[in-house]
Short mmCIF file of C-alpha atoms and ligand atoms in Angstrom, two decimals:
data_model
loop_
_atom_site.label_atom_id
_atom_site.label_comp_id
_atom_site.label_asym_id
_atom_site.label_seq_id
_atom_site.Cartn_x
_atom_site.Cartn_y
_atom_site.Cartn_z
CA MET A 1 18.23 -7.97 -31.76
CA TYR A 2 21.24 -9.70 -30.95
CA LYS A 3 22.87 -6.56 -30.32
CA ARG A 4 20.33 -5.03 -28.03
CA ASN A 5 20.65 -8.37 -25.99
CA PHE A 6 24.15 -8.50 -25.97
CA ILE A 7 24.21 -4.73 -24.78
CA ARG A 8 21.39 -5.80 -22.19
CA SER A 9 23.47 -8.23 -20.85
CA VAL A 10 26.57 -6.69 -20.21
CA ALA A 11 24.61 -4.13 -18.59
CA ALA A 12 23.17 -6.57 -16.26
CA THR A 13 26.89 -8.11 -15.65
CA THR A 14 28.18 -4.90 -14.96
CA LEU A 15 25.37 -4.14 -12.29
CA ALA A 16 25.65 -7.70 -10.86
CA LEU A 17 29.53 -7.12 -10.66
CA SER A 18 29.87 -3.56 -9.44
CA LEU A 19 27.93 -4.48 -6.36
CA GLY A 20 30.60 -7.29 -5.71
CA THR A 21 30.86 -7.49 -1.89
CA ALA A 22 30.78 -3.62 -1.36
CA TRP A 23 28.08 -3.65 1.03
CA ALA A 24 29.56 -6.33 3.42
CA GLN A 25 32.76 -4.39 4.53
CA ALA A 26 30.70 -0.95 4.70
CA ASP A 27 30.69 0.78 8.03
CA SER A 28 27.15 2.18 7.53
CA PHE A 29 23.84 0.55 6.49
CA LYS A 30 22.15 2.33 3.70
CA ILE A 31 18.67 2.34 2.52
CA GLY A 32 17.22 3.79 -0.84
CA LEU A 33 14.08 5.14 0.04
CA LEU A 34 12.18 5.78 -3.40
CA LEU A 35 8.92 7.82 -2.84
CA PRO A 36 6.59 10.28 -4.87
CA LEU A 37 7.39 13.29 -3.30
CA THR A 38 6.11 15.69 -5.65
CA GLY A 39 3.15 15.29 -8.35
CA PRO A 40 -0.42 13.51 -7.74
CA PHE A 41 0.87 11.18 -5.14
CA ALA A 42 2.89 13.36 -3.23
CA SER A 43 0.45 13.00 -0.34
CA THR A 44 1.12 9.44 -0.13
CA GLY A 45 5.37 10.08 0.01
CA LYS A 46 4.79 12.33 2.58
CA GLN A 47 3.10 9.75 4.92
CA LEU A 48 5.90 7.04 3.96
CA GLU A 49 8.90 9.72 4.87
CA THR A 50 7.44 10.87 7.80
CA GLY A 51 6.48 7.01 9.27
CA ALA A 52 10.10 5.88 8.14
CA ARG A 53 11.69 8.77 9.97
CA LEU A 54 9.42 8.58 12.98
CA TYR A 55 10.79 5.23 13.48
CA MET A 56 14.40 5.92 13.31
CA ALA A 57 13.95 8.67 15.55
CA GLN A 58 12.47 6.52 18.21
CA ASN A 59 15.02 3.44 17.56
CA GLY A 60 18.41 5.60 16.86
CA ASP A 61 20.45 5.36 13.69
CA THR A 62 22.81 2.52 14.30
CA VAL A 63 22.28 -1.06 13.90
CA ALA A 64 25.01 -3.64 14.62
CA GLY A 65 27.42 -1.00 15.24
CA LYS A 66 26.52 0.38 11.24
CA LYS A 67 25.45 4.21 11.15
CA VAL A 68 21.99 4.02 9.05
CA GLN A 69 21.90 6.29 6.48
CA LEU A 70 18.45 6.57 4.82
CA ILE A 71 18.76 8.20 1.23
CA VAL A 72 15.61 9.50 0.15
CA LYS A 73 14.78 10.04 -3.47
CA ASP A 74 11.56 11.67 -5.03
CA ASP A 75 10.39 9.07 -7.97
CA THR A 76 7.79 11.75 -8.66
CA GLY A 77 5.36 8.73 -9.45
CA VAL A 78 6.75 7.71 -12.51
CA PRO A 79 8.28 4.43 -13.12
CA ASP A 80 11.14 5.68 -15.16
CA VAL A 81 12.44 7.83 -12.86
CA SER A 82 12.09 5.35 -10.31
CA LYS A 83 13.90 2.64 -12.34
CA ARG A 84 16.54 5.25 -13.02
CA LEU A 85 16.92 6.37 -9.04
CA ALA A 86 17.03 2.77 -8.31
CA GLN A 87 19.74 1.79 -10.99
CA GLU A 88 21.75 4.83 -9.02
CA LEU A 89 21.02 3.55 -5.37
CA VAL A 90 22.63 0.29 -6.09
CA VAL A 91 25.48 0.99 -8.15
CA ASN A 92 26.46 4.06 -6.75
CA ASP A 93 25.43 4.51 -3.45
CA LYS A 94 25.69 0.44 -2.83
CA VAL A 95 22.44 0.48 -0.68
CA GLN A 96 22.01 -2.61 1.34
CA VAL A 97 17.79 -2.25 0.81
CA LEU A 98 15.62 -0.69 -1.55
CA ALA A 99 12.39 0.49 0.00
CA GLY A 100 9.29 2.68 -0.72
CA PHE A 101 7.35 2.20 -3.41
CA GLY A 102 4.15 4.32 -3.36
CA LEU A 103 2.15 2.78 -6.57
CA THR A 104 2.03 -0.79 -7.95
CA PRO A 105 3.89 0.30 -11.51
CA LEU A 106 6.76 2.04 -9.25
CA ALA A 107 7.45 -1.26 -7.58
CA MET A 108 7.32 -3.73 -10.79
CA THR A 109 9.53 -1.48 -12.85
CA VAL A 110 12.05 -1.84 -9.99
CA ALA A 111 11.57 -5.54 -9.03
CA PRO A 112 14.16 -6.58 -11.98
CA ILE A 113 16.74 -4.72 -10.06
CA ALA A 114 16.29 -5.88 -6.87
CA THR A 115 16.65 -9.36 -8.41
CA LEU A 116 19.61 -8.82 -10.38
CA SER A 117 21.65 -7.01 -7.59
CA LYS A 118 20.07 -9.62 -5.29
CA THR A 119 19.14 -6.60 -2.80
CA PRO A 120 16.26 -6.65 -0.69
CA MET A 121 13.14 -4.56 -1.59
CA VAL A 122 10.45 -3.73 0.92
CA VAL A 123 7.55 -2.95 -0.53
CA MET A 124 5.85 -0.54 1.88
CA SER A 125 2.97 0.98 0.03
CA ALA A 126 1.57 -0.83 -3.06
CA ALA A 127 -0.83 -3.54 -2.91
CA THR A 128 -1.42 -5.17 -6.20
CA SER A 129 -1.18 -9.20 -5.15
CA ALA A 130 1.48 -10.20 -7.66
CA ILE A 131 4.06 -7.70 -6.80
CA THR A 132 5.59 -9.96 -4.50
CA GLU A 133 6.05 -12.55 -6.93
CA ALA A 134 7.76 -10.25 -9.53
CA SER A 135 10.78 -10.75 -7.63
CA PRO A 136 12.23 -13.64 -5.24
CA TYR A 137 13.67 -10.34 -2.84
CA ILE A 138 10.59 -8.20 -2.32
CA VAL A 139 9.10 -8.26 0.93
CA ARG A 140 5.91 -6.19 1.40
CA THR A 141 4.76 -4.42 4.82
CA SER A 142 1.62 -2.72 3.60
CA PHE A 143 -1.42 -4.90 2.40
CA THR A 144 -2.59 -6.40 -0.45
CA VAL A 145 -5.87 -5.45 -1.87
CA PRO A 146 -7.77 -8.87 -2.57
CA GLN A 147 -7.35 -9.45 1.37
CA VAL A 148 -9.90 -6.22 1.68
CA VAL A 149 -11.88 -6.75 -0.82
CA THR A 150 -12.94 -10.23 -0.62
CA ILE A 151 -13.90 -9.39 3.47
CA LEU A 152 -15.84 -6.53 1.94
CA ALA A 153 -17.90 -8.40 0.03
CA ASP A 154 -18.95 -10.91 2.49
CA TRP A 155 -19.79 -8.10 4.60
CA ALA A 156 -21.89 -6.48 1.81
CA ILE A 157 -23.95 -10.11 1.22
CA LYS A 158 -24.60 -10.74 4.90
CA ASN A 159 -26.14 -6.57 4.93
CA ASP A 160 -28.32 -7.34 2.58
CA ILE A 161 -26.51 -5.30 -0.14
CA ARG A 162 -27.41 -7.85 -3.61
CA LYS A 163 -26.74 -5.24 -6.74
CA VAL A 164 -23.67 -3.03 -7.11
CA VAL A 165 -22.15 -1.14 -9.32
CA SER A 166 -18.18 -1.14 -9.31
CA LEU A 167 -16.06 2.00 -9.84
CA VAL A 168 -11.99 1.51 -9.78
CA THR A 169 -8.97 3.18 -10.91
CA ASP A 170 -7.54 1.97 -14.23
CA TYR A 171 -4.55 0.17 -12.98
CA ALA A 172 -3.54 -2.63 -11.42
CA PRO A 173 -4.71 -1.93 -7.89
CA GLY A 174 -7.91 -1.31 -9.34
CA VAL A 175 -8.41 -4.52 -11.49
CA ASP A 176 -7.47 -6.34 -8.24
CA SER A 177 -10.20 -4.77 -6.64
CA GLU A 178 -12.71 -5.34 -9.67
CA ASN A 179 -11.77 -8.92 -9.88
CA TYR A 180 -11.59 -10.31 -6.29
CA PHE A 181 -14.56 -8.30 -5.23
CA GLN A 182 -16.69 -9.51 -8.13
CA GLN A 183 -15.61 -13.28 -7.57
CA ARG A 184 -16.81 -13.28 -3.93
CA PHE A 185 -19.57 -11.45 -4.40
CA VAL A 186 -20.98 -12.91 -7.37
CA ALA A 187 -20.35 -16.74 -5.69
CA GLN A 188 -22.55 -15.84 -2.99
CA GLY A 189 -25.51 -14.76 -5.06
CA GLY A 190 -24.32 -11.02 -5.52
CA GLN A 191 -24.67 -9.28 -8.58
CA VAL A 192 -22.38 -6.78 -10.10
CA ILE A 193 -24.31 -4.67 -12.76
CA GLU A 194 -21.53 -2.58 -13.98
CA THR A 195 -17.66 -2.28 -14.12
CA LEU A 196 -16.50 1.03 -14.51
CA ARG A 197 -12.82 2.53 -14.54
CA VAL A 198 -11.57 5.77 -14.56
CA PRO A 199 -8.34 6.89 -15.40
CA LEU A 200 -5.07 7.08 -12.89
CA ARG A 201 -4.37 10.49 -13.73
CA SER A 202 -6.25 13.54 -13.58
CA PRO A 203 -9.70 11.53 -13.24
CA ASP A 204 -13.18 13.34 -13.72
CA PHE A 205 -15.82 11.21 -11.83
CA ALA A 206 -18.63 12.83 -13.04
CA PRO A 207 -19.71 11.16 -16.22
CA PHE A 208 -18.60 7.66 -14.37
CA LEU A 209 -21.00 8.74 -11.31
CA GLN A 210 -23.82 9.62 -13.93
CA LYS A 211 -23.79 5.81 -15.08
CA VAL A 212 -23.68 4.48 -11.18
CA ARG A 213 -26.95 6.70 -10.86
CA ASP A 214 -28.49 5.64 -13.98
CA ALA A 215 -28.23 2.18 -12.77
CA LYS A 216 -29.62 2.61 -9.62
CA PRO A 217 -27.25 0.06 -7.50
CA ASP A 218 -27.99 -0.47 -3.86
CA ALA A 219 -24.59 0.26 -3.38
CA LEU A 220 -21.28 1.64 -5.14
CA PHE A 221 -18.53 -0.34 -4.64
CA THR A 222 -15.03 1.43 -5.33
CA PHE A 223 -10.93 2.03 -5.31
CA VAL A 224 -9.37 4.83 -5.65
CA PRO A 225 -6.14 5.07 -4.41
CA ALA A 226 -5.29 7.14 -1.39
CA GLY A 227 -5.64 10.72 -1.65
CA VAL A 228 -7.94 10.69 -4.64
CA GLY A 229 -10.97 10.16 -2.23
CA VAL A 230 -11.96 13.43 -1.46
CA SER A 231 -12.86 14.21 -5.31
CA LEU A 232 -14.37 11.33 -5.59
CA MET A 233 -16.66 11.49 -2.52
CA LYS A 234 -17.11 15.22 -3.22
CA GLN A 235 -18.56 14.83 -6.74
CA PHE A 236 -20.56 11.76 -5.27
CA SER A 237 -22.48 14.36 -2.87
CA GLU A 238 -22.63 16.77 -5.60
CA ARG A 239 -24.77 14.71 -7.69
CA GLY A 240 -26.89 14.00 -4.59
CA MET A 241 -26.13 10.04 -4.79
CA ASP A 242 -25.99 9.71 -1.00
CA LYS A 243 -29.40 11.40 -0.50
CA ALA A 244 -30.66 8.79 -3.59
CA GLY A 245 -30.13 6.44 -1.24
CA ILE A 246 -26.93 4.59 -3.00
CA ARG A 247 -24.45 3.52 -0.35
CA VAL A 248 -20.55 3.54 -0.56
CA ILE A 249 -18.86 0.51 0.08
CA ALA A 250 -14.85 0.82 -0.75
CA GLU A 251 -11.38 -0.13 -0.51
CA GLY A 252 -9.87 1.29 2.72
CA SER A 253 -8.00 3.89 0.34
CA VAL A 254 -11.09 5.68 -0.35
CA THR A 255 -11.13 6.81 3.28
CA ASP A 256 -7.56 6.95 4.00
CA ASP A 257 -7.12 8.76 7.31
CA ASP A 258 -4.87 11.57 5.82
CA ILE A 259 -7.84 13.02 4.02
CA LEU A 260 -10.83 11.88 5.71
CA GLY A 261 -11.13 14.95 7.63
CA SER A 262 -11.72 17.00 4.60
CA MET A 263 -14.36 14.82 3.32
CA GLY A 264 -17.32 16.16 5.39
CA GLU A 265 -20.88 14.89 5.63
CA VAL A 266 -21.09 12.60 2.75
CA ALA A 267 -18.24 10.23 4.19
CA LEU A 268 -20.49 9.61 7.01
CA GLY A 269 -21.57 6.03 7.17
CA VAL A 270 -19.23 4.59 4.24
CA VAL A 271 -18.03 1.06 4.99
CA THR A 272 -14.53 0.24 4.20
CA ALA A 273 -12.39 -2.61 5.04
CA HIS A 274 -8.44 -2.27 5.44
CA HIS A 275 -5.55 -3.27 7.81
CA TYR A 276 -5.13 0.10 9.63
CA SER A 277 -7.13 2.87 10.96
CA ALA A 278 -5.92 5.84 13.12
CA ALA A 279 -8.72 5.07 15.55
CA HIS A 280 -7.26 1.54 16.16
CA ASN A 281 -7.92 0.91 19.94
CA SER A 282 -4.58 -0.05 21.23
CA ALA A 283 -1.91 1.32 23.52
CA LEU A 284 0.62 1.21 20.49
CA ASN A 285 -1.70 2.79 18.17
CA LYS A 286 -2.00 5.50 20.35
CA GLN A 287 1.25 6.72 21.09
CA PHE A 288 2.15 6.31 17.61
CA VAL A 289 -0.95 8.46 16.05
CA GLU A 290 0.75 11.02 18.98
CA ALA A 291 4.00 10.46 18.04
CA PHE A 292 3.27 11.16 13.97
CA GLY A 293 1.06 14.30 14.80
CA LYS A 294 3.93 15.77 16.82
CA ALA A 295 6.54 14.87 14.24
CA SER A 296 4.53 15.96 11.18
CA GLY A 297 3.15 19.37 12.70
CA GLY A 298 -0.38 17.92 12.93
CA MET A 299 -0.83 15.06 10.45
CA ARG A 300 -2.81 12.09 11.45
CA PRO A 301 -1.27 8.96 10.25
CA ASN A 302 -2.62 6.83 7.65
CA PHE A 303 -2.12 3.37 6.40
CA MET A 304 0.91 4.68 4.55
CA ALA A 305 2.54 6.09 7.27
CA VAL A 306 2.11 2.55 9.20
CA GLY A 307 3.73 0.25 6.03
CA ALA A 308 6.56 2.68 6.19
CA TYR A 309 7.13 2.54 9.93
CA ASP A 310 6.65 -1.49 9.97
CA GLY A 311 9.09 -1.49 6.94
CA MET A 312 11.84 0.25 8.73
CA ARG A 313 11.25 -2.31 11.74
CA VAL A 314 11.23 -5.41 9.61
CA ILE A 315 14.41 -3.81 8.07
CA TYR A 316 16.30 -2.93 11.35
CA GLU A 317 15.95 -6.42 13.11
CA ALA A 318 16.98 -8.13 9.97
CA ALA A 319 20.41 -5.84 10.02
CA LYS A 320 20.66 -6.52 13.64
CA ALA A 321 19.92 -10.59 13.63
CA THR A 322 22.67 -10.90 10.75
CA GLN A 323 25.27 -7.84 11.66
CA GLY A 324 24.25 -5.47 9.19
CA ALA A 325 24.68 -7.72 6.37
CA GLY A 326 22.92 -7.57 2.77
CA GLY A 327 21.76 -9.80 0.44
CA ASP A 328 20.43 -13.16 0.88
CA THR A 329 21.23 -13.27 4.64
CA LEU A 330 19.72 -9.83 4.93
CA LEU A 331 16.28 -11.16 3.08
CA GLN A 332 16.39 -14.43 4.72
CA ALA A 333 16.26 -12.86 8.15
CA MET A 334 13.22 -10.57 7.26
CA LYS A 335 11.11 -13.40 6.45
CA GLY A 336 8.67 -15.05 8.98
CA GLN A 337 9.07 -11.62 11.57
CA SER A 338 6.29 -11.18 13.69
CA PHE A 339 5.67 -8.51 15.97
CA GLU A 340 3.09 -6.09 16.99
CA SER A 341 2.04 -2.85 14.78
CA PRO A 342 0.04 -0.07 15.42
CA ARG A 343 -2.27 -2.03 12.94
CA GLY A 344 -2.12 -4.83 15.17
CA PRO A 345 -0.64 -8.13 14.73
CA LEU A 346 1.98 -8.69 11.88
CA SER A 347 3.91 -11.28 10.38
CA ILE A 348 5.78 -11.88 7.18
CA ASP A 349 5.05 -15.11 5.76
CA PRO A 350 8.46 -16.82 4.86
CA GLN A 351 6.88 -18.80 1.52
CA THR A 352 5.09 -15.89 0.16
CA ARG A 353 7.01 -12.61 2.03
CA ASP A 354 3.71 -10.97 2.00
CA VAL A 355 2.10 -9.33 5.00
CA VAL A 356 -0.22 -11.76 7.28
CA HIS A 357 -2.59 -9.43 9.43
CA ASN A 358 -5.87 -8.72 10.68
CA ILE A 359 -8.48 -6.87 8.25
CA TYR A 360 -11.31 -4.71 9.96
CA VAL A 361 -14.41 -3.45 8.42
CA ARG A 362 -14.88 0.24 9.50
CA LYS A 363 -17.61 2.57 9.28
CA VAL A 364 -16.68 6.15 9.30
CA GLU A 365 -18.40 8.11 12.36
CA ARG A 366 -18.30 11.45 13.69
CA ILE A 367 -16.45 11.47 17.34
CA ALA A 368 -15.95 14.71 19.16
CA GLY A 369 -16.38 16.33 16.10
CA GLN A 370 -14.01 14.51 13.93
CA LEU A 371 -14.49 11.84 11.22
CA TRP A 372 -12.97 8.22 12.12
CA ASN A 373 -12.45 5.03 10.14
CA THR A 374 -14.10 3.02 13.30
CA GLU A 375 -13.34 -0.71 13.53
CA VAL A 376 -16.53 -2.76 13.50
CA GLN A 377 -15.24 -6.28 12.84
CA THR A 378 -12.00 -7.84 12.99
CA PHE A 379 -11.07 -10.71 10.54
CA THR A 380 -7.36 -12.15 12.10
CA ALA A 381 -4.30 -13.41 10.35
CA VAL A 382 -5.70 -13.10 6.83
CA LYS A 383 -3.17 -14.04 4.05
CA ASP A 384 -3.56 -12.66 0.77
CA PRO A 385 -5.88 -14.84 -1.22
CA GLY A 386 -4.18 -13.99 -4.56
CA LYS A 387 -1.68 -16.80 -3.52
CA ALA A 388 -3.72 -19.06 -1.85
CA ALA A 389 -5.39 -19.30 -4.84
CA LYS A 390 -2.47 -21.01 -6.74
C1 PHB B 401 -0.87 0.80 -5.25
O1 PHB B 401 -0.42 1.49 -6.63
O2 PHB B 401 -0.78 -0.33 -5.40
C2 PHB B 401 -1.90 1.52 -4.85
C3 PHB B 401 -1.65 2.97 -4.18
C4 PHB B 401 -2.41 3.63 -3.40
C5 PHB B 401 -3.34 3.03 -2.83
C6 PHB B 401 -3.40 1.12 -2.81
C7 PHB B 401 -2.58 0.89 -3.90
O3 PHB B 401 -3.91 3.43 -1.63
#
């Protein structure tokens, strides 16, 4: 035990020392971007990478007189790989910033490396509330699950939904979805008659959907991570559950813009809450959707793409303000930033380092032959309820 702790503390000291002030003298500004580019969450990685590269293409690859170097690594969606790559990026490449983090477990496993090496870590995708508390060096530009599901619970009550079954993916953001939705819904007289959790890897929704059907709720409340919604909705429609009058209300990842087009008829009328829709009606968003389509050979950006695009902006602006410094100086300049994003107004809460932005209630509609998440209601400057509760 003693020996193990000793080795661990030597490794920690080596990591801290090896950084020294190397980045302070560097003539390049390095960003290590960790993404799931292969494996079941490859669509998330592709959206994130395209969003980050689009920002660079539009804003140049020089900040504060230093050449920006984006070092992209494939974490394959596996935490151990993420951890090893983050360590290499910090120790060997001496990156000023770690960024990306497609899934919560990938962010959580890298958090101690950010703390130990004093490297700002920009979370562009993962959404569990507790992530920003895992390291004082974490800044988030994605969203938090509690931000959106609490607003969805209010909407459900106002729209005469009283009995729901909850079906979520069995890992941290799914658990956040289940808990925060349930608390808010039940406090207003709603009833969650069953809570179901499906595995993260290769989920088979069939036996779970059978239970939902048997319970005869007013609505199914659901969360699955981006990319997975197509198979959920396909199986929902194969069982004729939409025809049986069971509505779907969901965390917005379920109808993510990347895959919405391949969901078909069954998605029509699904109500979700989220922070970004490709249909968001602003000049900036129209330009963003068009530029993203051109850059990607016709893909529609989803909320992952926006998280990366805005994350790059936060990094660039902080680097400009601090002449390309790293560590605490750079982190300080990320806190409190405020700007218009393709999603609407965005700021980084200087206390929590978490994202503050509008949350929209959306309904899937067909417009000119294509499915869109049409925003029907806006809640402004929403903070993470996970922090407000403490
Ligand atoms: C997460 O792992 O935090 C996560 C991933 C994909 C989503 C939402 C949350 O769509």
